[in-house]
XYZ file of C-alpha atoms in Angstrom:
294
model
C 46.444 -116.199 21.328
C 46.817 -113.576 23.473
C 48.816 -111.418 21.467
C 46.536 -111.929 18.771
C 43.511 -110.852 21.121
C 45.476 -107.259 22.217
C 45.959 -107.039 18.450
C 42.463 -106.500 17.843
C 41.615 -104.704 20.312
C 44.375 -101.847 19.778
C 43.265 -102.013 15.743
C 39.480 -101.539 17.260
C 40.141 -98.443 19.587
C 41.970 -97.055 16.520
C 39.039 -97.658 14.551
C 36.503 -95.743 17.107
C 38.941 -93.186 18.165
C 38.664 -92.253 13.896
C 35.298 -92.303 13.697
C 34.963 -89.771 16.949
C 37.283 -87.194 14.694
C 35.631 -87.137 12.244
C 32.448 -86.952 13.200
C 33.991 -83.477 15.339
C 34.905 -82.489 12.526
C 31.455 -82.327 10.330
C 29.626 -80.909 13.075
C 32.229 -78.035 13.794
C 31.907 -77.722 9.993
C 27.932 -77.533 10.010
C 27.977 -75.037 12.789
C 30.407 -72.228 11.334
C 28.693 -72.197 7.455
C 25.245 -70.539 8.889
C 26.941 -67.796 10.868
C 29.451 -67.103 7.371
C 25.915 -67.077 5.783
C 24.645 -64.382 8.504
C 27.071 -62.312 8.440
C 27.003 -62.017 4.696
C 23.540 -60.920 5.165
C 24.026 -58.406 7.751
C 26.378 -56.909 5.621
C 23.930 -57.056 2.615
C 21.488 -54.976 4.610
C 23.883 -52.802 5.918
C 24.785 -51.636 2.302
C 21.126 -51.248 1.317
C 20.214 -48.620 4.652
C 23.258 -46.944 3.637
C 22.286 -46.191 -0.309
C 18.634 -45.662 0.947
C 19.932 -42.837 3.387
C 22.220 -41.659 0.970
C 19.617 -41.373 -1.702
C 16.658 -39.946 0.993
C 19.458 -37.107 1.497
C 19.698 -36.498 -1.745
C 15.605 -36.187 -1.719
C 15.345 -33.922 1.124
C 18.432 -31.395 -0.168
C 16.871 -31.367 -3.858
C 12.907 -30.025 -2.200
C 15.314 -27.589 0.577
C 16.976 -26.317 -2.655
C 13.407 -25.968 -4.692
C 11.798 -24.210 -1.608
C 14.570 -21.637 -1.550
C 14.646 -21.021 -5.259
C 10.608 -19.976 -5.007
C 11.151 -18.148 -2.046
C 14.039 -16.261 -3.890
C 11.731 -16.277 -6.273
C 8.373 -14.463 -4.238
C 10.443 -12.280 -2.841
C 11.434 -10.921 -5.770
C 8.448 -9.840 -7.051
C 7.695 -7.303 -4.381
C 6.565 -3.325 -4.935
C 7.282 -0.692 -2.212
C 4.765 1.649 -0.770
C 4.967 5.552 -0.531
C 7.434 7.100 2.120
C 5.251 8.434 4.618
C 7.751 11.746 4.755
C 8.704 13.804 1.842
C 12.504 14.829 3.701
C 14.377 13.272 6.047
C 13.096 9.624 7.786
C 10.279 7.856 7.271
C 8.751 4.532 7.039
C 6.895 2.777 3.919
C 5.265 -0.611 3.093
C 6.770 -3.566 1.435
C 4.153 -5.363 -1.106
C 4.352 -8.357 -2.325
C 2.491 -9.142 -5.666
C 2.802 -12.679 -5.682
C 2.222 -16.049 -3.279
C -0.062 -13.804 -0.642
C -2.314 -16.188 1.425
C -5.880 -16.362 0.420
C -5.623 -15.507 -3.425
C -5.021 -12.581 -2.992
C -3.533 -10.161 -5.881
C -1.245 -8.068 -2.608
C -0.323 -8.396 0.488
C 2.191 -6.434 3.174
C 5.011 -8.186 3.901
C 6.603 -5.389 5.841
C 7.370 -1.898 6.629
C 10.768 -0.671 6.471
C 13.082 2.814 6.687
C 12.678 5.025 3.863
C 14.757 8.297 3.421
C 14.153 11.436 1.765
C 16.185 14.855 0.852
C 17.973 15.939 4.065
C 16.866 19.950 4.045
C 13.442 19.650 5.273
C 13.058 23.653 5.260
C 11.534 25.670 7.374
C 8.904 23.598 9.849
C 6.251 25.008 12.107
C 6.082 24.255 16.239
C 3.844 21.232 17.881
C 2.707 23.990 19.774
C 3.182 27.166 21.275
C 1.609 29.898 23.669
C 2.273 33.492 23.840
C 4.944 32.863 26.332
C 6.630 29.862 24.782
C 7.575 27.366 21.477
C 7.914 23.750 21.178
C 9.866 22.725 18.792
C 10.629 18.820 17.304
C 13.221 17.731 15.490
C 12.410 15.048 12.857
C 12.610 11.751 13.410
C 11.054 8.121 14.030
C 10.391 5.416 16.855
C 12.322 4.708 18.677
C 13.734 8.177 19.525
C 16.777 7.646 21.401
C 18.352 5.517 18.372
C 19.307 9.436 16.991
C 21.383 11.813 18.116
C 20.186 15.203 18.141
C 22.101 19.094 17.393
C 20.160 22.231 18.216
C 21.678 25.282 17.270
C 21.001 29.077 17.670
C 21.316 30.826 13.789
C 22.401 34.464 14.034
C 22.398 36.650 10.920
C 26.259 36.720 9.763
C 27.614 34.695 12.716
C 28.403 31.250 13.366
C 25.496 29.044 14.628
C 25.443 28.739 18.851
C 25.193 25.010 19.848
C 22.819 24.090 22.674
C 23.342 21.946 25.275
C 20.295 20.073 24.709
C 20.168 17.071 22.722
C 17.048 15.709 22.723
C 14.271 15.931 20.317
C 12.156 18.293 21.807
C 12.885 21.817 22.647
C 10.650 24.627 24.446
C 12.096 27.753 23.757
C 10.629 31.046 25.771
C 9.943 34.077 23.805
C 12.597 37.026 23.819
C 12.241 40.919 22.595
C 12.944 39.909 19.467
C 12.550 37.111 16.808
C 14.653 33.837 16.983
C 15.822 30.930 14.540
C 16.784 27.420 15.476
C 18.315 24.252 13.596
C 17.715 20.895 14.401
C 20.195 18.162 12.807
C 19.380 14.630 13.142
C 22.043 11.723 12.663
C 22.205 8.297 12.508
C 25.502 6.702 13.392
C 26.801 10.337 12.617
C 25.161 10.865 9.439
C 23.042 13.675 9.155
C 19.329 12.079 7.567
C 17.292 15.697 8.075
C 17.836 18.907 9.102
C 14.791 21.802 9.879
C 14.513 25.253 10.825
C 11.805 27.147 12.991
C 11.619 30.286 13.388
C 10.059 31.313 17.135
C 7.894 35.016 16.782
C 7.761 37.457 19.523
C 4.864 37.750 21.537
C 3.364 40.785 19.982
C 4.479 39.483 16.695
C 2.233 36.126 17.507
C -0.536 38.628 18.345
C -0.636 40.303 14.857
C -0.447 37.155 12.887
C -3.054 35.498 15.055
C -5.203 38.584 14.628
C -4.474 38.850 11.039
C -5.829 35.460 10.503
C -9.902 35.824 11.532
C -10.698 37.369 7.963
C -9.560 34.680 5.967
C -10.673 31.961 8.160
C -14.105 33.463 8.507
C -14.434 33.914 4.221
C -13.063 29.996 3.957
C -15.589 29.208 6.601
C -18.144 30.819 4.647
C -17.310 29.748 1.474
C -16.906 25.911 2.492
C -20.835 26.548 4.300
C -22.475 27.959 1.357
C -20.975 24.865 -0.926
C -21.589 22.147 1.934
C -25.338 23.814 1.652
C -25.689 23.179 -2.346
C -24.557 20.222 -1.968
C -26.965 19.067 0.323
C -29.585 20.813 -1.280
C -28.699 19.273 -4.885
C -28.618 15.641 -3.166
C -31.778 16.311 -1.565
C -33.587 17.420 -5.268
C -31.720 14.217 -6.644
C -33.341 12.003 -3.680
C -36.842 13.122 -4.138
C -36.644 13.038 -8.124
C -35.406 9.608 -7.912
C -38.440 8.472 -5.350
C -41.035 10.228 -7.386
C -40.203 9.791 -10.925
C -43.306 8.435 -12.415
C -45.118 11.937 -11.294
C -41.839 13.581 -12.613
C -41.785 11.813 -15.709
C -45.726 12.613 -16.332
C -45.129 16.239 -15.572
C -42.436 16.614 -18.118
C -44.438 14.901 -20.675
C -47.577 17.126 -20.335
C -45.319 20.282 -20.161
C -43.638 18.475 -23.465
C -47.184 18.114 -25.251
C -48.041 21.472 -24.106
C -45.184 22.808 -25.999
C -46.126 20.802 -28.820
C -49.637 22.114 -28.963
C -48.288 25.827 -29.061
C -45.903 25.374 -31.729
C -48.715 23.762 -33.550
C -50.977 26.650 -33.047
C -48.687 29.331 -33.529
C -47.377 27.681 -36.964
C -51.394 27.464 -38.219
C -51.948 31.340 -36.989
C -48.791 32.062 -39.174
C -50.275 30.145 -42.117
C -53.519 31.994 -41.802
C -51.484 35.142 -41.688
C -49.609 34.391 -44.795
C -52.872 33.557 -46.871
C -55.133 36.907 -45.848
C -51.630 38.746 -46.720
C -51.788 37.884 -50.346
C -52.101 40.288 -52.807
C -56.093 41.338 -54.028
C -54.860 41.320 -57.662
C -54.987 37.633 -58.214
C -58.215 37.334 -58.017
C -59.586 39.669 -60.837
C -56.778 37.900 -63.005
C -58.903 34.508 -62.286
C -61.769 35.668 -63.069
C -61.408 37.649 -66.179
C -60.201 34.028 -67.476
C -63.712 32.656 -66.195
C -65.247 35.421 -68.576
C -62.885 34.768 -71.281
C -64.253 31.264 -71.080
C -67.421 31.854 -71.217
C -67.510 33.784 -73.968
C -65.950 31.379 -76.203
């Protein structure tokens, strides 16, 4: 009986101990599936960010690539301004014709270098006093970014380099008359060269004293016609304000006229008629005699 007993209870504990297992075993099971199940999602959203970045790049390189074909585009259509020199440097405007802020038809964009022919001839001083000349070379802010050559000419000899190099030379006046040359270069190119010729003193007298007469008949001449002028806007002015009594006065002097022509035309008439000849009238009435007698 005993063994019998221990029998059953070893076949029992085996029992339990089976059930414990697998019990373990379903709820291990139960508690790994929702994390598999989570991570698939993670990885689900993962892939969706990543195709929505890709394709928001793609967005935001396609309008970058738009934007720089119309600015390619505006800046294209663009007109430049006059030079403001005729020789060496100057500066001019930049227009554009299209795109300008506000509607309107042009705008400046900017103002860049412009070049010209290098001779720029024969120049006159800034200014100058019967003792001295001041002389400029050509050029354009800022004025150190040139280098500058003066030079001496001499009739059949080599020009005499001066030591000074900057734009602006005063030159005192000597017995007789001198030429300079200025060269200007940028990054040693030559962009404009002038000449000036500097007068004596009593040379500078004559011309100055030369010049009176013809200033004084262009100063008359440009009077008289600033005074027609203002007398012709003046005559415009009051025929404008008074019009009506214009307009009246013309049409009596206009019926006037009228009346004269008329009477002179009558008076010729009359003229005509006493100026015919006596003879017609015997001829009319020897045919009122013939008449009567038949």
């Amino acid at each position: 009986m005993r063994a019998s007993g221990a029998g059953l209870l070893a076949v029992g504990w085996l029992i339990l101990v089976g059930l414990q297992v697998s019990l373990a075993s379903n709820v291990t099971s139960s508690g790994q599936e929702p994390g598999v199940a989570r991570e698939g999602e993670n990885e689900n959203e993962a892939e969706e960010e990543a195709e929505n970045e890709g394709e928001v790049t793609e967005t935001d390189t396609t309008v970058e690539a738009e934007e720089e074909v119309q600015n390619r585009t505006i800046v294209k259509e663009v007109e430049y301004g006059m030079c403001t020199v005729t020789c060496g440097v100057g500066i001019r405007e930049v227009i554009l014709t299209n795109g300008c802020p506000g509607g309107e038809s042009k705008c400046v964009v900017r103002v860049e270098e412009c070049r010209g022919p290098v001779d720029c001839g024969w120049g006159r001083p800034i200014s100058e006093n019967l003792e001295s000349a001041r002389l400029s070379c050509v050029h354009i802010s800022p004025e150190n970014r040139f280098k500058y050559i003066w030079k001496l000419l001499k009739a059949d000899q080599q020009p005499v380099i001066l030591t000074n190099d900057t734009a602006v030379l005063e030159v005192p006046r000597e017995l007789h008359p001198l030429a300079f040359e200025c060269d200007t270069l940028d990054n040693n190119e030559m962009v404009a060269s002038v000449k000036f010729t500097v007068y004596t003193t009593s040379e500078l007298q004559t011309r100055r004293s030369s010049r009176p007469d013809t200033d004084a008949v262009l100063v008359f001449v440009l009077t008289i016609g600033v005074i027609i002028c203002i007398f012709v806007i003046f005559v415009l002015i009051f025929i404008i304000i008074n019009w009506a009594a214009v307009k009246s006065f013309w049409g009596a002097k206009a019926s006037t006229t009228e009346i004269q022509s008329e009477m002179s035309s009558m008076r010729y008439k009359d003229s005509t008629s006493i100026d015919q000849s006596p003879a017609d009238i015997p001829g009319h009435e020897d045919d009122a005699l013939s008449e009567w007698n038949e």
